[in-house]
PDB file of C-alpha atoms in Angstrom:
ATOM      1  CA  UNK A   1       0.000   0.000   0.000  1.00 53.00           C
ATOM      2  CA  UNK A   2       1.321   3.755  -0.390  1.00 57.00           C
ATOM      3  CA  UNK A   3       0.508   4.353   3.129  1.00 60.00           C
ATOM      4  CA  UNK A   4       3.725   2.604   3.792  1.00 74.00           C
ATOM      5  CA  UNK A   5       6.249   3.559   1.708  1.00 83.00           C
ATOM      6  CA  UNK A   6       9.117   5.300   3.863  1.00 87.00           C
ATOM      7  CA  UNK A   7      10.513   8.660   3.796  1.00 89.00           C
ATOM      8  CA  UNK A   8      14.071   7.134   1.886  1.00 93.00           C
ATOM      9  CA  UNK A   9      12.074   5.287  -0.651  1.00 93.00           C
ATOM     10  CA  UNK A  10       9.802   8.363  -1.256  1.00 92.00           C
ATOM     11  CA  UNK A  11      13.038  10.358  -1.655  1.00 94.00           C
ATOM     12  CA  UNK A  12      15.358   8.181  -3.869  1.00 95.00           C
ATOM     13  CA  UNK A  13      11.922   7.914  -5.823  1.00 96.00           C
ATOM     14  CA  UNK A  14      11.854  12.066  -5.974  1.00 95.00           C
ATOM     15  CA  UNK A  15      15.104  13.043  -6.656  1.00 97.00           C
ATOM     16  CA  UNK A  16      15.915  10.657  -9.536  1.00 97.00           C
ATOM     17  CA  UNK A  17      12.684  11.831 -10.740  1.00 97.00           C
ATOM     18  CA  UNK A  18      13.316  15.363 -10.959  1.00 97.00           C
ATOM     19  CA  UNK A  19      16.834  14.287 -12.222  1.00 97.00           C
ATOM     20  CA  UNK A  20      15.255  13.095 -15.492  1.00 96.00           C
ATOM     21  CA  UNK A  21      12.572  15.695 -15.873  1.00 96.00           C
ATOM     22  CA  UNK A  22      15.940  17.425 -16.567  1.00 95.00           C
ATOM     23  CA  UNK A  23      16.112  15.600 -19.927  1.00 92.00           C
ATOM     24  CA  UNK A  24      15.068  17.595 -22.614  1.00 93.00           C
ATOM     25  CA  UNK A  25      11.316  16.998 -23.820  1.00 93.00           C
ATOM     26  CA  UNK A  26      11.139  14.281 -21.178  1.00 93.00           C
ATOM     27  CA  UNK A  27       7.597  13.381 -21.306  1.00 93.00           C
ATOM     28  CA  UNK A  28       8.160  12.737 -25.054  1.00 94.00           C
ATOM     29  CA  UNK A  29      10.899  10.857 -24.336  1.00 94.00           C
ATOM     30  CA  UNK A  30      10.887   8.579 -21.225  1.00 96.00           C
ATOM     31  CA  UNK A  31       6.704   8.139 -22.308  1.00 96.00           C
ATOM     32  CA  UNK A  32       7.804   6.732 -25.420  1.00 96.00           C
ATOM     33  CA  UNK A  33      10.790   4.573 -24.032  1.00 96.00           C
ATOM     34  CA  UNK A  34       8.117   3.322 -21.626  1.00 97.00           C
ATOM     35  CA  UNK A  35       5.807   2.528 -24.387  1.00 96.00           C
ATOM     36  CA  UNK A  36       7.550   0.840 -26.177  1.00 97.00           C
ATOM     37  CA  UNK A  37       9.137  -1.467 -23.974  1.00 97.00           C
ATOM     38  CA  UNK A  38       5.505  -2.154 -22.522  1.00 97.00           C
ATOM     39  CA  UNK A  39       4.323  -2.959 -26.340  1.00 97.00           C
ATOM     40  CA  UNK A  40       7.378  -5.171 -26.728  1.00 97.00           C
ATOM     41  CA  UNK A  41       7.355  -7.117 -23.860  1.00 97.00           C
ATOM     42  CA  UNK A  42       3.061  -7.473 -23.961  1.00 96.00           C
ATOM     43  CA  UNK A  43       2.109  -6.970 -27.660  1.00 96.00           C
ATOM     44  CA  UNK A  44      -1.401  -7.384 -26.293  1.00 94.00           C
ATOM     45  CA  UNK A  45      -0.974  -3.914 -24.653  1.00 95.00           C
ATOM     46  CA  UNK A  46      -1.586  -2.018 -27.897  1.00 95.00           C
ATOM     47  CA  UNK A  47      -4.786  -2.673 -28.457  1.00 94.00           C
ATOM     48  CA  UNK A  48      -5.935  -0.646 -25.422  1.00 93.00           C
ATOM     49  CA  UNK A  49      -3.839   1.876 -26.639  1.00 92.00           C
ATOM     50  CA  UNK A  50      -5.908   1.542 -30.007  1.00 92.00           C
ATOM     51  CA  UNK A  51      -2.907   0.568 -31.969  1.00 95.00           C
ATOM     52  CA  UNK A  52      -2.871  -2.817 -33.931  1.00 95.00           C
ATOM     53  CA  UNK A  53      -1.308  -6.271 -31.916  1.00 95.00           C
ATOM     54  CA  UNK A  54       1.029  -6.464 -35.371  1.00 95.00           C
ATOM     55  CA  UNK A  55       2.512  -3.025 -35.291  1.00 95.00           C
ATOM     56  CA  UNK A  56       5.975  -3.263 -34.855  1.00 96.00           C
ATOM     57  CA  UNK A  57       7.318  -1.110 -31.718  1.00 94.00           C
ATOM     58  CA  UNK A  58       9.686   1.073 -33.956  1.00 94.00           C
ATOM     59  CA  UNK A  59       7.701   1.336 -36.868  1.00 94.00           C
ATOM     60  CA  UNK A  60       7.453   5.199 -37.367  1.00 94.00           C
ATOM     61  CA  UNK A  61       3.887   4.818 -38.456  1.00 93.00           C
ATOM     62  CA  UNK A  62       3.909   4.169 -34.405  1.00 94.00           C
ATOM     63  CA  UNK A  63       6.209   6.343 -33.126  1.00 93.00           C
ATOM     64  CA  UNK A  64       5.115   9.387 -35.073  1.00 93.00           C
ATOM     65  CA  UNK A  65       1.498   8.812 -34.433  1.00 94.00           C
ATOM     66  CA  UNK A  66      -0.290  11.617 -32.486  1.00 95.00           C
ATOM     67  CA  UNK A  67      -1.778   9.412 -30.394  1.00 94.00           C
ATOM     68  CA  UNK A  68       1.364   7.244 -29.066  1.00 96.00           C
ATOM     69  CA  UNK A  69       3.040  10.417 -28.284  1.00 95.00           C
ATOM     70  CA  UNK A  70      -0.147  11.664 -26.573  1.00 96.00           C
ATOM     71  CA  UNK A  71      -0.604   8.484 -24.271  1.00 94.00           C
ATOM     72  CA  UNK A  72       3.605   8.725 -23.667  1.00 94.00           C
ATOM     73  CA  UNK A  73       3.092  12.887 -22.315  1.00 95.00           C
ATOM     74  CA  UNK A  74      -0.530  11.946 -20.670  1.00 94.00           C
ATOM     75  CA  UNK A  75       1.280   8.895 -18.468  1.00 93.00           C
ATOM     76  CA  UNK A  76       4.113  10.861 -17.766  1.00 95.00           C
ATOM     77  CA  UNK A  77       1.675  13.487 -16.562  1.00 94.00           C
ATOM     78  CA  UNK A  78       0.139  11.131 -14.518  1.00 90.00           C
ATOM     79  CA  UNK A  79       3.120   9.542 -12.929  1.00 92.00           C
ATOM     80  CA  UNK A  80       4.718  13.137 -11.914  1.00 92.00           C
ATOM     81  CA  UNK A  81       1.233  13.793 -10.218  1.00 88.00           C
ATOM     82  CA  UNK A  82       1.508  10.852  -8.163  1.00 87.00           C
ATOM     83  CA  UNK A  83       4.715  11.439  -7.228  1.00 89.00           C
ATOM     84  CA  UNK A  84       4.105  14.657  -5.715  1.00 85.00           C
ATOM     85  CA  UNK A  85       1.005  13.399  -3.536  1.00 84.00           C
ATOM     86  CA  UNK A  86       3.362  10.748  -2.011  1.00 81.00           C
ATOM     87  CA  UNK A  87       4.283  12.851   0.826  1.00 72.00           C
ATOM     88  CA  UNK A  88       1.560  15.691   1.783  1.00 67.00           C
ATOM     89  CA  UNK A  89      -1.136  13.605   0.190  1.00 71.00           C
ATOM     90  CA  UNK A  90      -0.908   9.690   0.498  1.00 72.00           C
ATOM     91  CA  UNK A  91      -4.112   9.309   2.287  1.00 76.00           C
ATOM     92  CA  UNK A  92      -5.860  11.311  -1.025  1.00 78.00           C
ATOM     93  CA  UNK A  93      -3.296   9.259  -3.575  1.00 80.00           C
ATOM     94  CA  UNK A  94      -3.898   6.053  -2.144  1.00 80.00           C
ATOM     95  CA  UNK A  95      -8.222   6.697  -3.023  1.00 83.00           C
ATOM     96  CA  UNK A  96      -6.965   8.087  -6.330  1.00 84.00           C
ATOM     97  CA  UNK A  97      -4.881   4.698  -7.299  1.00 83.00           C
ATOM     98  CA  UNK A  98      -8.307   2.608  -6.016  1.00 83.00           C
ATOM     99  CA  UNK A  99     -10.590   4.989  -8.092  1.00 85.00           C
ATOM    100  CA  UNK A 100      -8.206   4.777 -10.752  1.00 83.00           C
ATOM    101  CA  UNK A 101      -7.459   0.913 -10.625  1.00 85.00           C
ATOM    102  CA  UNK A 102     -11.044   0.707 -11.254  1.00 85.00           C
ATOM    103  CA  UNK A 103     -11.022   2.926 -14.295  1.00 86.00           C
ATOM    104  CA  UNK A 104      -8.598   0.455 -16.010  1.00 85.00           C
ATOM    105  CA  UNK A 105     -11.152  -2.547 -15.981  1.00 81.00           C
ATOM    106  CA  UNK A 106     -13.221  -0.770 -18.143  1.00 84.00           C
ATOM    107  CA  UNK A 107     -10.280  -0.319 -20.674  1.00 85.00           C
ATOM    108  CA  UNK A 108      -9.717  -3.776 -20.485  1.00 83.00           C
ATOM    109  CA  UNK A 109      -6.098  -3.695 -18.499  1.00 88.00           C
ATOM    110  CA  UNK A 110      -5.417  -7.023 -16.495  1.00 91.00           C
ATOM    111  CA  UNK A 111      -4.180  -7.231 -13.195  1.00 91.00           C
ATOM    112  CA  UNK A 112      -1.051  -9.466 -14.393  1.00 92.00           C
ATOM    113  CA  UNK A 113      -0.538  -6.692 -16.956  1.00 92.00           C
ATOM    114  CA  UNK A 114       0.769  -4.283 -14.165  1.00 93.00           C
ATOM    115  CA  UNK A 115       4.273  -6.365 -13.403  1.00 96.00           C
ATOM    116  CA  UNK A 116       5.043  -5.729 -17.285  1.00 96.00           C
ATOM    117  CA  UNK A 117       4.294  -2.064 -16.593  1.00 96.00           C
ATOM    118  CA  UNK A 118       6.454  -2.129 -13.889  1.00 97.00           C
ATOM    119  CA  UNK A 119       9.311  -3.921 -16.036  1.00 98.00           C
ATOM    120  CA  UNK A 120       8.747  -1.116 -18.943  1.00 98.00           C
ATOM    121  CA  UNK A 121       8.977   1.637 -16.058  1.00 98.00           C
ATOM    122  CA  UNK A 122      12.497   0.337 -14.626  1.00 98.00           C
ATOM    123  CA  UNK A 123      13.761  -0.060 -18.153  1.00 98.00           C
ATOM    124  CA  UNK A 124      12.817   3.701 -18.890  1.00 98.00           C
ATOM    125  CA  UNK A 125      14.424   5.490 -16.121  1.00 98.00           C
ATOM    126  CA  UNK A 126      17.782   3.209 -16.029  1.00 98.00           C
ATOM    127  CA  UNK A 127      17.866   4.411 -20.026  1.00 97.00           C
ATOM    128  CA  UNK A 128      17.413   7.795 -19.185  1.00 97.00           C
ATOM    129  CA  UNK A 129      19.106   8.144 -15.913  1.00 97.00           C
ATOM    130  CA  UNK A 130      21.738   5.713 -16.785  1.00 97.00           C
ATOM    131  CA  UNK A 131      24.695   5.649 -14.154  1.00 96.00           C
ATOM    132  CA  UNK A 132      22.244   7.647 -11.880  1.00 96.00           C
ATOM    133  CA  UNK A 133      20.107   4.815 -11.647  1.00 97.00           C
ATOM    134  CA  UNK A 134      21.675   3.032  -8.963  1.00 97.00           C
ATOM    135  CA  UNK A 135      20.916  -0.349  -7.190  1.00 97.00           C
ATOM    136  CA  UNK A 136      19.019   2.135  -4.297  1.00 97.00           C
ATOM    137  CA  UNK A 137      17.339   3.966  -6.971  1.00 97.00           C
ATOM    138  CA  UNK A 138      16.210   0.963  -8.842  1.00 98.00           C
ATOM    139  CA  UNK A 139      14.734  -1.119  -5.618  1.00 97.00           C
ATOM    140  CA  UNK A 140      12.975   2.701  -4.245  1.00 97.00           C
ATOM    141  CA  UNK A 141      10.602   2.914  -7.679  1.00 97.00           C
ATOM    142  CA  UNK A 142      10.148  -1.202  -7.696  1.00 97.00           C
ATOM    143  CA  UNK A 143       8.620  -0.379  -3.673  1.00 95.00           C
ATOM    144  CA  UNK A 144       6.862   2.685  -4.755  1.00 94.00           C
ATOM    145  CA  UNK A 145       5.433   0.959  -8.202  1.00 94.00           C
ATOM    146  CA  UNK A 146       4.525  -2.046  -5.914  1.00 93.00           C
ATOM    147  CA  UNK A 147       2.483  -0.187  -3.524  1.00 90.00           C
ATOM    148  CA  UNK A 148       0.968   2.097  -6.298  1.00 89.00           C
ATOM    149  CA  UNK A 149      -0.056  -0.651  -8.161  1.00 92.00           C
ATOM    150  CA  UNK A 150      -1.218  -2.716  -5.341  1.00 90.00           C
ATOM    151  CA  UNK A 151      -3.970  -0.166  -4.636  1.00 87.00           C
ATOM    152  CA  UNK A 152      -4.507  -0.466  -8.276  1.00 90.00           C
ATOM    153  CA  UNK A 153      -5.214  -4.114  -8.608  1.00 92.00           C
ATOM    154  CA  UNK A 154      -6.718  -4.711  -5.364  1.00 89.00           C
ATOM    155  CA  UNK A 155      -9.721  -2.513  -6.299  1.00 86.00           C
ATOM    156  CA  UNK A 156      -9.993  -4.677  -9.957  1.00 86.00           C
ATOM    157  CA  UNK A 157      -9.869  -7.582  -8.153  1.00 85.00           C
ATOM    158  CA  UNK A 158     -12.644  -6.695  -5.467  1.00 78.00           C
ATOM    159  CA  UNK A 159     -15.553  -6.624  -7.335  1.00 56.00           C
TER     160      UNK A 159
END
């Protein structure tokens, strides 16, 4: 749950956060790395995206498309707000993520779906962060996608 995530985890989580908002056009950037790691590793994925299962994840026809790049900035978005309701606001975050969690049933995501999110997240920020993605770093986002997620799935699951 995000109620428990401790004040180190929150921070590692933070600061290499901020670190790559550094990059330039980052939501662009680390949402598309993100994509297509998550269309590569579940092909399945693109079809709630409204893409087609056969697309290939480096087609241009893909990566060019206004609506790929608009998903990649929109979960960027989404992530950053999270991020900053993890400390003043984890009681309200923690409803969000269960209201939210929700939501995603109704776009057809699967609760075994969110692991290969999680994999496509990690691979993102250790491209873009590179030697600032440390061991720490890496085993603070797996804690904070865990618990994020968590409140996520438990509310598709309890029906």
């Amino acid at each position: 749950m995000v109620k428990e995530l401790n004040y180190t985890t929150i921070t590692h989580v933070m600061e290499s956060w901020e670190s790559m908002k550094r990059t330039k056009n980052y939501e662009t950037v680390a949402g598309s790395k993100l994509f297509r790691r998550l269309f590569d590793k579940c092909p399945q994925s693109k079809t709630l995206f409204g893409f087609p299962i056969d697309i290939d994840v480096d087609s241009p026809e893909l990566l060019s498309s206004k609506r790929f790049l608009a998903h990649a900035v929109y979960l960027l978005e989404m992530i950053d707000t999270a991020l900053n309701m993890l400390g003043p606001d984890i009681e309200l975050l923690t409803d969000i993520m269960t209201e939210l969690g929700k939501k995603h049933v109704s776009y057809g995501v699967k609760p075994d779906m969110f692991p290969i999110m999680g994999d496509a997240l990690i691979y993102m920020l250790r491209d873009v962060l590179g030697d600032e993605f440390t061991d720490a770093t890496e085993e603070a986002w797996k804690e904070t996608y865990g618990a994020l997620s968590a409140d996520m799935i438990r509310s598709m699951v309890s029906k």
